[in-house]
Coordinates of C-alpha atoms in Angstrom, one line a residue:
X899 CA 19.2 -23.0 -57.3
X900 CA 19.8 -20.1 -59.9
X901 CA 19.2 -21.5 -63.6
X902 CA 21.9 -20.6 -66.0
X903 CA 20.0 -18.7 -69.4
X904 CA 22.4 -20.8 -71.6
X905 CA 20.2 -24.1 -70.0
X906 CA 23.8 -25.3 -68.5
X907 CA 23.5 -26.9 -65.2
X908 CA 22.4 -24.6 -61.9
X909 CA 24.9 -22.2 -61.0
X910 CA 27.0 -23.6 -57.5
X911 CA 25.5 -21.7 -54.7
X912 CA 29.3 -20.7 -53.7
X913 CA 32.3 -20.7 -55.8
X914 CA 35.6 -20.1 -54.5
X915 CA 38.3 -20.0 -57.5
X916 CA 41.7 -19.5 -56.4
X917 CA 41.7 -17.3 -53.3
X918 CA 44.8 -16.8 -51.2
X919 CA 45.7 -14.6 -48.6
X920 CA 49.1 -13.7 -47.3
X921 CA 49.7 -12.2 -43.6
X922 CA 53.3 -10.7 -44.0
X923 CA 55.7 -13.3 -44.8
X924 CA 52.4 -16.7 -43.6
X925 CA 50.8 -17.5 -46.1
X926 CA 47.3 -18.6 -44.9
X927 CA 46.1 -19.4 -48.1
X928 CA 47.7 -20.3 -51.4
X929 CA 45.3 -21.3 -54.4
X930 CA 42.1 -22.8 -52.4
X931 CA 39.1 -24.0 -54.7
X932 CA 35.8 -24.9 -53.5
X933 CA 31.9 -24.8 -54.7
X934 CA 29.1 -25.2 -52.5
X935 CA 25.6 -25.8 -54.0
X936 CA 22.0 -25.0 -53.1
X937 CA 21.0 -27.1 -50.3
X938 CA 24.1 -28.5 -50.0
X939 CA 26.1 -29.1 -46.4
X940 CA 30.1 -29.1 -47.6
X941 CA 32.4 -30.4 -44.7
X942 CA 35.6 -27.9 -44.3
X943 CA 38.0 -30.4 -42.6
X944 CA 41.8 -29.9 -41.9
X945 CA 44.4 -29.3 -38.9
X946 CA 44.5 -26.3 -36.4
X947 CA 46.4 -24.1 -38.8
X948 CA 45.6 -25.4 -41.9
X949 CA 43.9 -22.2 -43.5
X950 CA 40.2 -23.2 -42.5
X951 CA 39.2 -20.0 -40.4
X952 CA 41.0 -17.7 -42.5
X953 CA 38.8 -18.8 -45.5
X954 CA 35.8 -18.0 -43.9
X955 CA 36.4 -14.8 -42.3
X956 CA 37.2 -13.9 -46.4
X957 CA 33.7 -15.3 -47.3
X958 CA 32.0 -13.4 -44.1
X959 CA 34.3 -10.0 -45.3
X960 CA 36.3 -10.2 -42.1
X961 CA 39.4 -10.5 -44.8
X962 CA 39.5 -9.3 -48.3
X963 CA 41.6 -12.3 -50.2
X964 CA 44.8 -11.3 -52.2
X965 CA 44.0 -12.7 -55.6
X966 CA 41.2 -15.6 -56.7
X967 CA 37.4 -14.5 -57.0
X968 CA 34.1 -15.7 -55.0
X969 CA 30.4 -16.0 -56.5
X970 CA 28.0 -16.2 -55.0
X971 CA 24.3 -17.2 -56.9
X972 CA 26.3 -16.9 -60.0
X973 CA 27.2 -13.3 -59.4
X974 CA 30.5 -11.6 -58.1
X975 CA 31.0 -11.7 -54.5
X976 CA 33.0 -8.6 -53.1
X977 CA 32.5 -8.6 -49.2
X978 CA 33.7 -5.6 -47.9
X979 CA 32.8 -6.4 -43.9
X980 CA 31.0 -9.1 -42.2
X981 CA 27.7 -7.0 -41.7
X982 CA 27.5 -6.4 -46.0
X983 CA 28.2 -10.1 -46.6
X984 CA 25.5 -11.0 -44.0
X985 CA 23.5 -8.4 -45.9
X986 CA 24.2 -10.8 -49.3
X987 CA 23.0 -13.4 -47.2
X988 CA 26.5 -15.0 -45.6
X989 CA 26.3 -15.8 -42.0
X990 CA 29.2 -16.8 -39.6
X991 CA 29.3 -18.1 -36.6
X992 CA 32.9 -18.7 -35.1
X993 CA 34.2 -20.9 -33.3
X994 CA 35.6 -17.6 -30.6
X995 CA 32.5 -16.5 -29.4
X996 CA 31.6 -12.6 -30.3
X997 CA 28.7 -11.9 -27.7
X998 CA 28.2 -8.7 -25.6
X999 CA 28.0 -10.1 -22.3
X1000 CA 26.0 -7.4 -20.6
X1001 CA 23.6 -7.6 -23.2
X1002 CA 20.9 -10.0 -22.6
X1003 CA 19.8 -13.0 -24.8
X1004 CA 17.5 -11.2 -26.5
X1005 CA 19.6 -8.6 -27.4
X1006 CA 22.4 -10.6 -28.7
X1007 CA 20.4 -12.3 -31.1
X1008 CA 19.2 -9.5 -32.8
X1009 CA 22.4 -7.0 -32.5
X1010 CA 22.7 -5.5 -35.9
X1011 CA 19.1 -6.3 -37.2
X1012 CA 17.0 -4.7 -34.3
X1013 CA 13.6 -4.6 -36.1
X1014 CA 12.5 -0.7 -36.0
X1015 CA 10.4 1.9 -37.3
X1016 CA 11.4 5.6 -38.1
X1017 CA 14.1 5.0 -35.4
X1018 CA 12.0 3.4 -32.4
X1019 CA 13.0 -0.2 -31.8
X1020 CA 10.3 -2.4 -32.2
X1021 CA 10.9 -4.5 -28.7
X1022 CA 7.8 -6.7 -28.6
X1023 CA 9.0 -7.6 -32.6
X1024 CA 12.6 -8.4 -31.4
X1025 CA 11.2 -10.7 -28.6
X1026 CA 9.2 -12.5 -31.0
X1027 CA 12.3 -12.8 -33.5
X1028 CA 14.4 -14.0 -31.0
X1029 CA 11.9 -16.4 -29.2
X1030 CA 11.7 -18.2 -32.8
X1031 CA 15.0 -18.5 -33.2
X1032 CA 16.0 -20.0 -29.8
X1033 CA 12.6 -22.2 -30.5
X1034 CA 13.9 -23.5 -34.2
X1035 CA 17.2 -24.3 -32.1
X1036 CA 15.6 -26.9 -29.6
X1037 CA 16.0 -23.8 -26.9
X1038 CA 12.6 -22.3 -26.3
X1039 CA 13.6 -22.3 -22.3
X1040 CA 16.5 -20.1 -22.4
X1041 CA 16.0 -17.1 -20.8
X1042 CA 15.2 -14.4 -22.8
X1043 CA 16.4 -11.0 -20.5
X1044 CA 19.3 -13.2 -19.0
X1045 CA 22.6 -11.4 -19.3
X1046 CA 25.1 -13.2 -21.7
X1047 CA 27.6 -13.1 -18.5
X1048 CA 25.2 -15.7 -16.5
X1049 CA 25.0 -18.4 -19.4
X1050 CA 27.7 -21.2 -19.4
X1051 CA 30.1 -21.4 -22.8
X1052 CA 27.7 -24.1 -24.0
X1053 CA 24.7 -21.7 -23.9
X1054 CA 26.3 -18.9 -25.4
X1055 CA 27.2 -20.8 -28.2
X1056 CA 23.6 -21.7 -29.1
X1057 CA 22.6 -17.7 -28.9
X1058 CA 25.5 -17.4 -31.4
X1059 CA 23.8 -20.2 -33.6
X1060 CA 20.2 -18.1 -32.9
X1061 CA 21.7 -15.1 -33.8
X1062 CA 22.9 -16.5 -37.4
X1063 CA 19.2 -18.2 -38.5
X1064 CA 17.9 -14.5 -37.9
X1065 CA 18.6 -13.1 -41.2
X1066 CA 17.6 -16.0 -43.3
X1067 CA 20.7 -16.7 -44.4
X1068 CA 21.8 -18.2 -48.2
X1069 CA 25.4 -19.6 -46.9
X1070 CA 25.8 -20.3 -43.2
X1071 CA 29.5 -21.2 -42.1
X1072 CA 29.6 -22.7 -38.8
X1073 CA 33.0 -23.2 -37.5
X1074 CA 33.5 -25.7 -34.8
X1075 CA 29.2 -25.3 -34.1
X1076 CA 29.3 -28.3 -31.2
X1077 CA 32.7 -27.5 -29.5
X1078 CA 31.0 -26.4 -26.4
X1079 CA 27.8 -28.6 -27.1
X1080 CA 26.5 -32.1 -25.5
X1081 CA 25.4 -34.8 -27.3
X1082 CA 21.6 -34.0 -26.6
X1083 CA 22.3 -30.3 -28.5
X1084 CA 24.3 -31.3 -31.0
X1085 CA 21.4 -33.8 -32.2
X1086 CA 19.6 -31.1 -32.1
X1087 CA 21.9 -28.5 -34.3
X1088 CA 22.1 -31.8 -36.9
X1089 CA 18.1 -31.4 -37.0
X1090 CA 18.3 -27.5 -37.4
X1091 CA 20.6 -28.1 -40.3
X1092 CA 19.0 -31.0 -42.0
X1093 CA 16.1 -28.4 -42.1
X1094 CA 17.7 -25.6 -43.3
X1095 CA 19.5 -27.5 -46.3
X1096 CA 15.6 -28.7 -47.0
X1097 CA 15.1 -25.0 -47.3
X1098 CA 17.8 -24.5 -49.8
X1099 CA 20.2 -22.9 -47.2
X1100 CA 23.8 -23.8 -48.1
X1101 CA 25.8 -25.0 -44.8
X1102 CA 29.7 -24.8 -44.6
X1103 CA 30.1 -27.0 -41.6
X1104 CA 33.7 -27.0 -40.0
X1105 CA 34.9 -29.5 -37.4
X1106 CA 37.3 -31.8 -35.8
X1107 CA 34.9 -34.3 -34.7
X1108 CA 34.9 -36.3 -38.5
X1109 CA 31.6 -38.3 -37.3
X1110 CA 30.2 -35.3 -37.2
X1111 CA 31.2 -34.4 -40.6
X1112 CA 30.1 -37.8 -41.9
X1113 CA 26.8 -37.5 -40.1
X1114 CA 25.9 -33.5 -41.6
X1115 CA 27.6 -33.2 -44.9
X1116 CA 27.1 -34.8 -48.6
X1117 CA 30.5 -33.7 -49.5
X1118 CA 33.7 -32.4 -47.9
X1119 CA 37.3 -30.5 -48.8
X1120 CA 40.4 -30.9 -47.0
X1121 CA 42.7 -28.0 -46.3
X1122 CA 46.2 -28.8 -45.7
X1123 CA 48.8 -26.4 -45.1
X1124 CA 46.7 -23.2 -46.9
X1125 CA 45.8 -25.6 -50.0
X1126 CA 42.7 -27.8 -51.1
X1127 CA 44.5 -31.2 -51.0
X1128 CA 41.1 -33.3 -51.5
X1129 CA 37.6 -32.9 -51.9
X1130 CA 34.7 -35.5 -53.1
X1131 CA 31.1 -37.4 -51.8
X1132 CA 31.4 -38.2 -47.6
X1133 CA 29.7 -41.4 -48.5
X1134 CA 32.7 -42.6 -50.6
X1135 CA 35.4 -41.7 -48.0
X1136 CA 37.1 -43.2 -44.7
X1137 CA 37.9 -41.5 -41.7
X1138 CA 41.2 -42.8 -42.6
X1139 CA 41.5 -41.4 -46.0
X1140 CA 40.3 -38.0 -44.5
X1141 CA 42.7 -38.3 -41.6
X1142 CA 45.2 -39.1 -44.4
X1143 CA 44.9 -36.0 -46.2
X1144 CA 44.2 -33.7 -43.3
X1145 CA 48.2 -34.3 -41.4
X1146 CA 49.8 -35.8 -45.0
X1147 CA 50.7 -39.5 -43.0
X1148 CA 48.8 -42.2 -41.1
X1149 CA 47.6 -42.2 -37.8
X1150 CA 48.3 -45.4 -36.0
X1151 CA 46.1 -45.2 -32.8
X1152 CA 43.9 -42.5 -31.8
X1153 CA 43.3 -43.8 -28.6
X1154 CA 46.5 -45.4 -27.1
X1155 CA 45.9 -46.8 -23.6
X1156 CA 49.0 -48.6 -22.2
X1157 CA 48.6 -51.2 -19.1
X1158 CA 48.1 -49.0 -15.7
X1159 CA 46.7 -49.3 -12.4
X1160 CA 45.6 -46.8 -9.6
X1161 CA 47.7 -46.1 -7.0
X1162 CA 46.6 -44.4 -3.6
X1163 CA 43.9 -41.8 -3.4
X1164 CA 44.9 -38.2 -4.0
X1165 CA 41.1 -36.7 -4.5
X1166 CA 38.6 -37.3 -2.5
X1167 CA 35.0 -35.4 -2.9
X1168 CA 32.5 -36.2 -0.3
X1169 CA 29.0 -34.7 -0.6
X1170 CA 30.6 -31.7 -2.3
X1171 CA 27.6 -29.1 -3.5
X1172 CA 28.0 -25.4 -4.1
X1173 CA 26.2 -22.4 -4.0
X1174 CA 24.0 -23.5 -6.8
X1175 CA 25.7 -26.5 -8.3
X1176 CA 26.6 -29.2 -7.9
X1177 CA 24.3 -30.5 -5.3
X1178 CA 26.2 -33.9 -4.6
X1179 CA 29.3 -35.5 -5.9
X1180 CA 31.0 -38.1 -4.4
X1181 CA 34.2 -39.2 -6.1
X1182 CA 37.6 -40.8 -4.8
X1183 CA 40.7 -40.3 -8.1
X1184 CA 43.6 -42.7 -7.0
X1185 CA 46.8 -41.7 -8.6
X1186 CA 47.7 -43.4 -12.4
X1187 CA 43.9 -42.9 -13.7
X1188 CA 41.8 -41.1 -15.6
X1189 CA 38.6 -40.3 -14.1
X1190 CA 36.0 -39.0 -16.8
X1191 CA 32.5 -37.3 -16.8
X1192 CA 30.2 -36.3 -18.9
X1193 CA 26.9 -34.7 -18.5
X1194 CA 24.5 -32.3 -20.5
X1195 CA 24.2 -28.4 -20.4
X1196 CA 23.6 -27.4 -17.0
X1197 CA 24.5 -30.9 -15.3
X1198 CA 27.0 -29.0 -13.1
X1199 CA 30.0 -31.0 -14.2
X1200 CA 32.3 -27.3 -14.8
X1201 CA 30.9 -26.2 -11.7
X1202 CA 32.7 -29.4 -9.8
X1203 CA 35.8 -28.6 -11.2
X1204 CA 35.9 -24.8 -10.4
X1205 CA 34.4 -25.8 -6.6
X1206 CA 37.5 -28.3 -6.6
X1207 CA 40.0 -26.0 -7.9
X1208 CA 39.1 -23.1 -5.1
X1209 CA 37.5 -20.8 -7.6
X1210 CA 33.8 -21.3 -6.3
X1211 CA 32.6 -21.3 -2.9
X1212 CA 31.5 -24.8 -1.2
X1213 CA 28.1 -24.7 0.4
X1214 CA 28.4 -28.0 1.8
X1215 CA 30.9 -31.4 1.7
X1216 CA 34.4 -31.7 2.3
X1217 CA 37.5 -31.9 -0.5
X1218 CA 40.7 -34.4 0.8
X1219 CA 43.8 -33.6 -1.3
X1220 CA 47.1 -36.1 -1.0
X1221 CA 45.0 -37.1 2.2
X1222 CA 44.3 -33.5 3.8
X1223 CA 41.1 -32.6 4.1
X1224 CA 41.3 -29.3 2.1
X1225 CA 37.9 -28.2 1.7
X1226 CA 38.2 -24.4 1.8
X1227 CA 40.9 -23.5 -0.4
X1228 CA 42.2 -21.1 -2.9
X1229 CA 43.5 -21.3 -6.1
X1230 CA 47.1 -20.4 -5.1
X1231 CA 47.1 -22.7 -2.9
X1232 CA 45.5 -25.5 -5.0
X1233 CA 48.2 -25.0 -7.4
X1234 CA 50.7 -24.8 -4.8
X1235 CA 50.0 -28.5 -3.7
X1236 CA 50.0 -29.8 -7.8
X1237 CA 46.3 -29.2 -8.2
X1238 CA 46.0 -27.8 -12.1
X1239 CA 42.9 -26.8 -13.8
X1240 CA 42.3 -26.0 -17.5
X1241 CA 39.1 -24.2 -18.1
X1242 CA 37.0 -24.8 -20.9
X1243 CA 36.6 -20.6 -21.7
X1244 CA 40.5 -20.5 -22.5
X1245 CA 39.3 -17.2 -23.8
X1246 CA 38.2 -15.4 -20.6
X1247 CA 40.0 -17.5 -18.0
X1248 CA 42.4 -19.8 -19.5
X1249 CA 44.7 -17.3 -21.3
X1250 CA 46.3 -13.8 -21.1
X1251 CA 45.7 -13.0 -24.9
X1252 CA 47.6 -10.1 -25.1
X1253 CA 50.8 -11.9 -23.3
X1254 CA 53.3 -13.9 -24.9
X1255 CA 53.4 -17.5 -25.0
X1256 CA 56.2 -17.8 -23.3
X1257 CA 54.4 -16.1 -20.6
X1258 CA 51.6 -17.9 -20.7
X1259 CA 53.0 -21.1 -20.5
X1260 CA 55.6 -20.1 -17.2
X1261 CA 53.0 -17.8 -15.4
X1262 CA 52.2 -20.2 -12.5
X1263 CA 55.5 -21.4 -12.0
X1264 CA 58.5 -18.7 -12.2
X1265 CA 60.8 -20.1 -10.0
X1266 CA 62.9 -22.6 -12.7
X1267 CA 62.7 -19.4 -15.1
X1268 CA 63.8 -16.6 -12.6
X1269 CA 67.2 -15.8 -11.6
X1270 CA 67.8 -13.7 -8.1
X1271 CA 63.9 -12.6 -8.2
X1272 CA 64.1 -11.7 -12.0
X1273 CA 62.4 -13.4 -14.7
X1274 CA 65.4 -14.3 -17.1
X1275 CA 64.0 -14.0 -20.8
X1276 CA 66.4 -16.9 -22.0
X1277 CA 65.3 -19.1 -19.6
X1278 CA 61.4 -18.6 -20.0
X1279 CA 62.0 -19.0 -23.7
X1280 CA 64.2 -22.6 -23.2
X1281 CA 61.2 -23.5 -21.0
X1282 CA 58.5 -22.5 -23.5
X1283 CA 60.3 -24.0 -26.8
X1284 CA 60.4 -27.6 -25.2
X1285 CA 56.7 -27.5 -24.6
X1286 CA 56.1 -25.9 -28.0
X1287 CA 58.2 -28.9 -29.3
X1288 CA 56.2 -31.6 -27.2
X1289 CA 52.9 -30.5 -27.9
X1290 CA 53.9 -29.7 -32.1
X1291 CA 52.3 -26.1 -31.1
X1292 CA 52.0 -23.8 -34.5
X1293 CA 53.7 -20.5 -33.4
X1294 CA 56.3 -18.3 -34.7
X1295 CA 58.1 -18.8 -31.5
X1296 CA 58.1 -18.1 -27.7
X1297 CA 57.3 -14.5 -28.4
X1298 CA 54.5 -14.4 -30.3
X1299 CA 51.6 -13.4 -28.3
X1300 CA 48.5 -16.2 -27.4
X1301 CA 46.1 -14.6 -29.3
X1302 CA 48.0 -14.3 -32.5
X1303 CA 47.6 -18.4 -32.2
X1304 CA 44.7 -20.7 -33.8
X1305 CA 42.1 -21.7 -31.2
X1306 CA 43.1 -25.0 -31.4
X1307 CA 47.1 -24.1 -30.7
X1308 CA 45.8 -21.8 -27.6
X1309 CA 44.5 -24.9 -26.3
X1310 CA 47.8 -26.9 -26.7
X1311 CA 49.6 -23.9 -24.6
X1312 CA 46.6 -23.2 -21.8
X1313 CA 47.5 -27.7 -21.3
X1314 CA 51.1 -27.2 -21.7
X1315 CA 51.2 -24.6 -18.7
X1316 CA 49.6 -27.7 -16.5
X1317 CA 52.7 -29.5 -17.4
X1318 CA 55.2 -26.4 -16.8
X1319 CA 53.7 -26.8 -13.3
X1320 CA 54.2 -30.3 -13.2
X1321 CA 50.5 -30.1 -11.7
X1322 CA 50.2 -34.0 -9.8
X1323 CA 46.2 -33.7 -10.0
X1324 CA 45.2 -32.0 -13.8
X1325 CA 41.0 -31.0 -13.7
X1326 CA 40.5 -30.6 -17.6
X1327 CA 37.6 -29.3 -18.6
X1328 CA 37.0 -29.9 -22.5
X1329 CA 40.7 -30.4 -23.1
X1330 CA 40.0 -31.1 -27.0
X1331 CA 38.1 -28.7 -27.4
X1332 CA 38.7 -26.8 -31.2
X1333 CA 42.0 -29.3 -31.4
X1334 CA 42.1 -31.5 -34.7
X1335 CA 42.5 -34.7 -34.9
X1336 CA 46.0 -35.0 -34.8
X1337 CA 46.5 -33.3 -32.0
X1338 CA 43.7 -35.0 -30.3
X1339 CA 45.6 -38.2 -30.7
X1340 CA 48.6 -35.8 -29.4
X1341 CA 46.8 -34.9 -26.1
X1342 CA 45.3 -38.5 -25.6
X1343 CA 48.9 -40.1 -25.5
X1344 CA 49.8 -37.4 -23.3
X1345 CA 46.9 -38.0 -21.1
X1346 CA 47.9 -41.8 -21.3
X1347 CA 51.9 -40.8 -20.4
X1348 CA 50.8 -38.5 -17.5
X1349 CA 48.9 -41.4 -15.9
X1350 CA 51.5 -43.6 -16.4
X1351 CA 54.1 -41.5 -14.6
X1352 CA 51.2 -41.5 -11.7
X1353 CA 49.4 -38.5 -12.0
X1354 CA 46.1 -38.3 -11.3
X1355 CA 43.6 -36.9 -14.4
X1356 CA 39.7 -35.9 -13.6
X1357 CA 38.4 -35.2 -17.1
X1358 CA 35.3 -33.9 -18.6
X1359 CA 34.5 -33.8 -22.1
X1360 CA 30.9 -34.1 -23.8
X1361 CA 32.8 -36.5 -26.7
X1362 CA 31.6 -39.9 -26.0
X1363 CA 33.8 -41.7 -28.4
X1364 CA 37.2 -39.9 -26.1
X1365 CA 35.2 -40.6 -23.0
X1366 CA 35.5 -44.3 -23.6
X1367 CA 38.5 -44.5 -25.5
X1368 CA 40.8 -42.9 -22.9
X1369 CA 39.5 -43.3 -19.3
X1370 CA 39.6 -45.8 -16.6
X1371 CA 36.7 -44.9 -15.2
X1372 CA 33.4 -42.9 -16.1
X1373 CA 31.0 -41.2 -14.2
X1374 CA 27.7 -39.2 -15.1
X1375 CA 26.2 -36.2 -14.2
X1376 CA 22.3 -35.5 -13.9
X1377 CA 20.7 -32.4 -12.3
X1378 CA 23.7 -31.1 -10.1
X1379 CA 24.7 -35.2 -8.8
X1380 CA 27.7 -37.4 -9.8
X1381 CA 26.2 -40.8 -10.1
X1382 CA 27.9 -44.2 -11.3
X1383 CA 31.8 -43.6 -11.5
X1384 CA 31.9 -47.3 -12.9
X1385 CA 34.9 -49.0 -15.0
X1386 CA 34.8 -47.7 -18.5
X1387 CA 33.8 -51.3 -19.5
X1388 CA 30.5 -51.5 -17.8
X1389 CA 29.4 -48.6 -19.9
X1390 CA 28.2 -48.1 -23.0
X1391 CA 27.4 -44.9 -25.2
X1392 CA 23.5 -45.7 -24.9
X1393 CA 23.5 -46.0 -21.1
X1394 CA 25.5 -42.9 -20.6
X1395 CA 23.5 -40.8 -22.4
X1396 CA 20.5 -42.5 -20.4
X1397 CA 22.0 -41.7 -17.3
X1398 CA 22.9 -38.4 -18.4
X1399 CA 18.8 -37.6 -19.2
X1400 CA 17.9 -39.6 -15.8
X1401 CA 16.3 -42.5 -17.5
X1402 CA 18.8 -44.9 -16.1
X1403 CA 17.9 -47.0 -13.3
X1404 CA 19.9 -46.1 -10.0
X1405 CA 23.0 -47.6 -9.7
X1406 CA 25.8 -47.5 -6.5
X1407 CA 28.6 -44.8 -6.3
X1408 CA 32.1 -46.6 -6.8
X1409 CA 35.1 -44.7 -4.8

């Protein structure tokens, strides 16, 4: 840490006095205050919305603020773009990805900093630079030539993570680091950043998952609504008196879970495998439950759901839907019999960025928006303001386009199309994902109301805490199989990850 000449204390790695920012009438940020020091891993908690990302695209230069200063190492920090304030040794990694997919691995990592002499890239340097950085990430098997394209969302977010440790950064902000992670790679992110704060690297973690928070960082700020409403030592602060400051009021369950039981079957999967995965699954989801799995990087559990869903050929097994064997289907025609799926990449395949919300949210279902073959404009935007309402989504209104939104919010409208649909079956893949936890709690009592009305929920999420606190029933996927859909009772967080590495002794498929 840089020693003031007056023999004052060290100098805070990162200072951040005053800084707001202003987009048109919003304002993002109004007077936020924060120091960071050497070695130091400083939480950044708040809502979707609450000023968070905007913050740190003005630390990584993607922003220039409208009045406060920064400092960095005691001196005045002035980023004019994200590649000079990674050249002052401030590294981002967001929680949108920003890969080149036809670019391979390799490539990605070290975009921007190809080592090279007089010109000539230096490819047997780059491989070598790369290889270590996958390697200090737990990841030494990925793929070096592999196209970005071919890795799932999980794996593209570790080359992200890769990419940052290549310049040796000072300050590295993650934002939402373990959104697309499991448990097995976010243990092994905590052990990459317990390392680098060793080193003296100063880590700006950002999440919704406050264990997390607890787990990584010494000390934390809250954003709420653009401002620094709290900051102090993690070790001297609930989850309650974070949760507190983060939505302004008290949260009174996170996990509701009102009395329920399954009705008749309306999924049945029998020896489904596809092209490449997954290899078995067997699973029967009755109506009125919630069906959860969970799995690690590769286990095949997004492949099931886009098999399912029509989007992915079936090499083998048979699909029943509302007791019609189905197998061979097509999306339209999934969503035509109440089958909805939200993807996990609500980026690529969940939304139409450039569209409004209001079309986003009425896209699969025109007909109660549409008058004599025409979509009516005051109709789609009644439609669109009672699920904005429902799910407390942070917009401007039914016009603004999707990509305007927060990550977090563009989640609550990709899940509020489902229920425009009035899907009967929803297939959510990482529903939570980038959503605060308010709105968590939001989605979990929606979850818990959609069951309740009888509708049938197959859910996968690599959060164990959710897992357990919101299904009926849990199952685990290991190399390509579904294995053990058992009554959330009988498991616990140990023997899921057990099963999940396929250490877990072999138990009997429930239906």
């Amino acid at each position: 840490m840089p020693e003031d000449p007056s023999n004052n204390p060290p100098l805070p790695r990162l200072q951040i006095d005053g800084v707001s920012k202003h987009f048109g009438p919003t304002v993002a940020l109004d007077g936020v205050s924060l120091e960071v020091d050497a070695g130091e891993v400083h939480a950044l908690i708040g809502e979707n919305g609450a000023g968070k990302s905007t913050l740190m695209k003005v630390l990584s230069g993607a922003h220039r603020p409208d009045a406060g200063k920064l400092t960095l190492d005691g001196q005045p920090f002035e980023p004019s773009d994200p590649l000079h304030a990674r050249n002052c040794g401030v590294a981002m990694i967001y929680q949108e990805l920003n890969l080149a997919p036809d670019l391979s691995v390799e490539e990605n990592i070290l975009l921007g900093r190809e080592p090279a002499t007089l010109g000539w890239i230096s490819r047997g340097e780059r491989r070598r630079l790369a290889k270590r950085a996958l390697e200090e990430i737990g990841q030494a098997q990925m793929p070096l030539d592999a196209p970005i394209r071919s890795l799932t969302i999980a794996q593209q977010q570790l080359v992200e993570i890769a990419r940052a440790l290549v310049g040796e950064p000072r300050v590295l902000i993650m934002d939402e680091p373990t959104s697309s992670l499991t448990q097995v790679d976010t243990e092994n992110l905590f052990g990459v950043i317990e390392r680098m704060s060793q080193r003296g690297v100063s880590v700006i973690y950002i999440s919704h998952f406050l264990e997390e928070c607890q787990r990584v960082a010494s000390r934390y700020t809250v954003l709420r609504d653009g401002q620094s409403v709290g900051t102090g030592a993690m070790a001297e602060a609930s989850l309650e008196q974070i949760i507190q400051l983060m939505v302004g009021r008290e949260i009174d369950e996170i996990y509701p879970r009102t009395s329920r039981s399954a009705g008749e079957p309306v999924l049945e999967l029998s020896g489904v495998a596809g092209l490449a995965k997954p290899s078995c699954v067997n699973l029967t989801l009755r109506a009125g439950e919630i069906v959860g799995v969970f799995g690690l990087v590769g286990a095949g559990r997004t492949e099931t759901l886009r098999a399912v869903f029509g989007l992915d050929r079936l090499a083998k097994g048979s699909v029943t839907v509302f007791s019609r064997e189905e197998t061979h289907s097509t999306p339209a025609k999934r969503l035509a019999n109440g089958v909805g799926l939200l993807s996990e990449n609500r980026k690529e395949e969940g939304l139409l960025l450039n569209r409004s919300v209001a079309d986003n949210l009425t896209l699969t279902r025109l007909g109660p928006v549409s008058r004599l073959g025409l979509v009516s404009g005051s109709a789609q935007a009644a439609a669109s303001g009672k699920w904005l309402a429902k799910l407390d989504v942070k917009s401007s209104g039914a016009a603004q386009p999707v990509g305007e939104l927060s990550g977090g919010n563009q989640q609550k409208i990709a899940l509020g199309r489902l229920l425009h649909h009035d899907a009967r079956i929803l297939l959510l893949d990482e529903p939570t994902r980038g959503i605060d936890v308010g709105s968590k709690a939001q989605i979990y009592r929606l979850m818990n109301e959609l069951a309740g009305q009888g509708k049938a929920v197959f859910f996968v999420s690599s959060y164990l805490p959710e897992l357990l606190g919101v299904c009926d029933r849990i199952g685990v996927m290991c190399r390509g199989e579904l294995s053990g859909v058992r009554p959330v009772a009988d498991w616990s967080e140990q023997e899921i990850i057990r099963t999940a590495v396929g250490q877990a002794e072999s138990t009997e498929v429930a239906a």
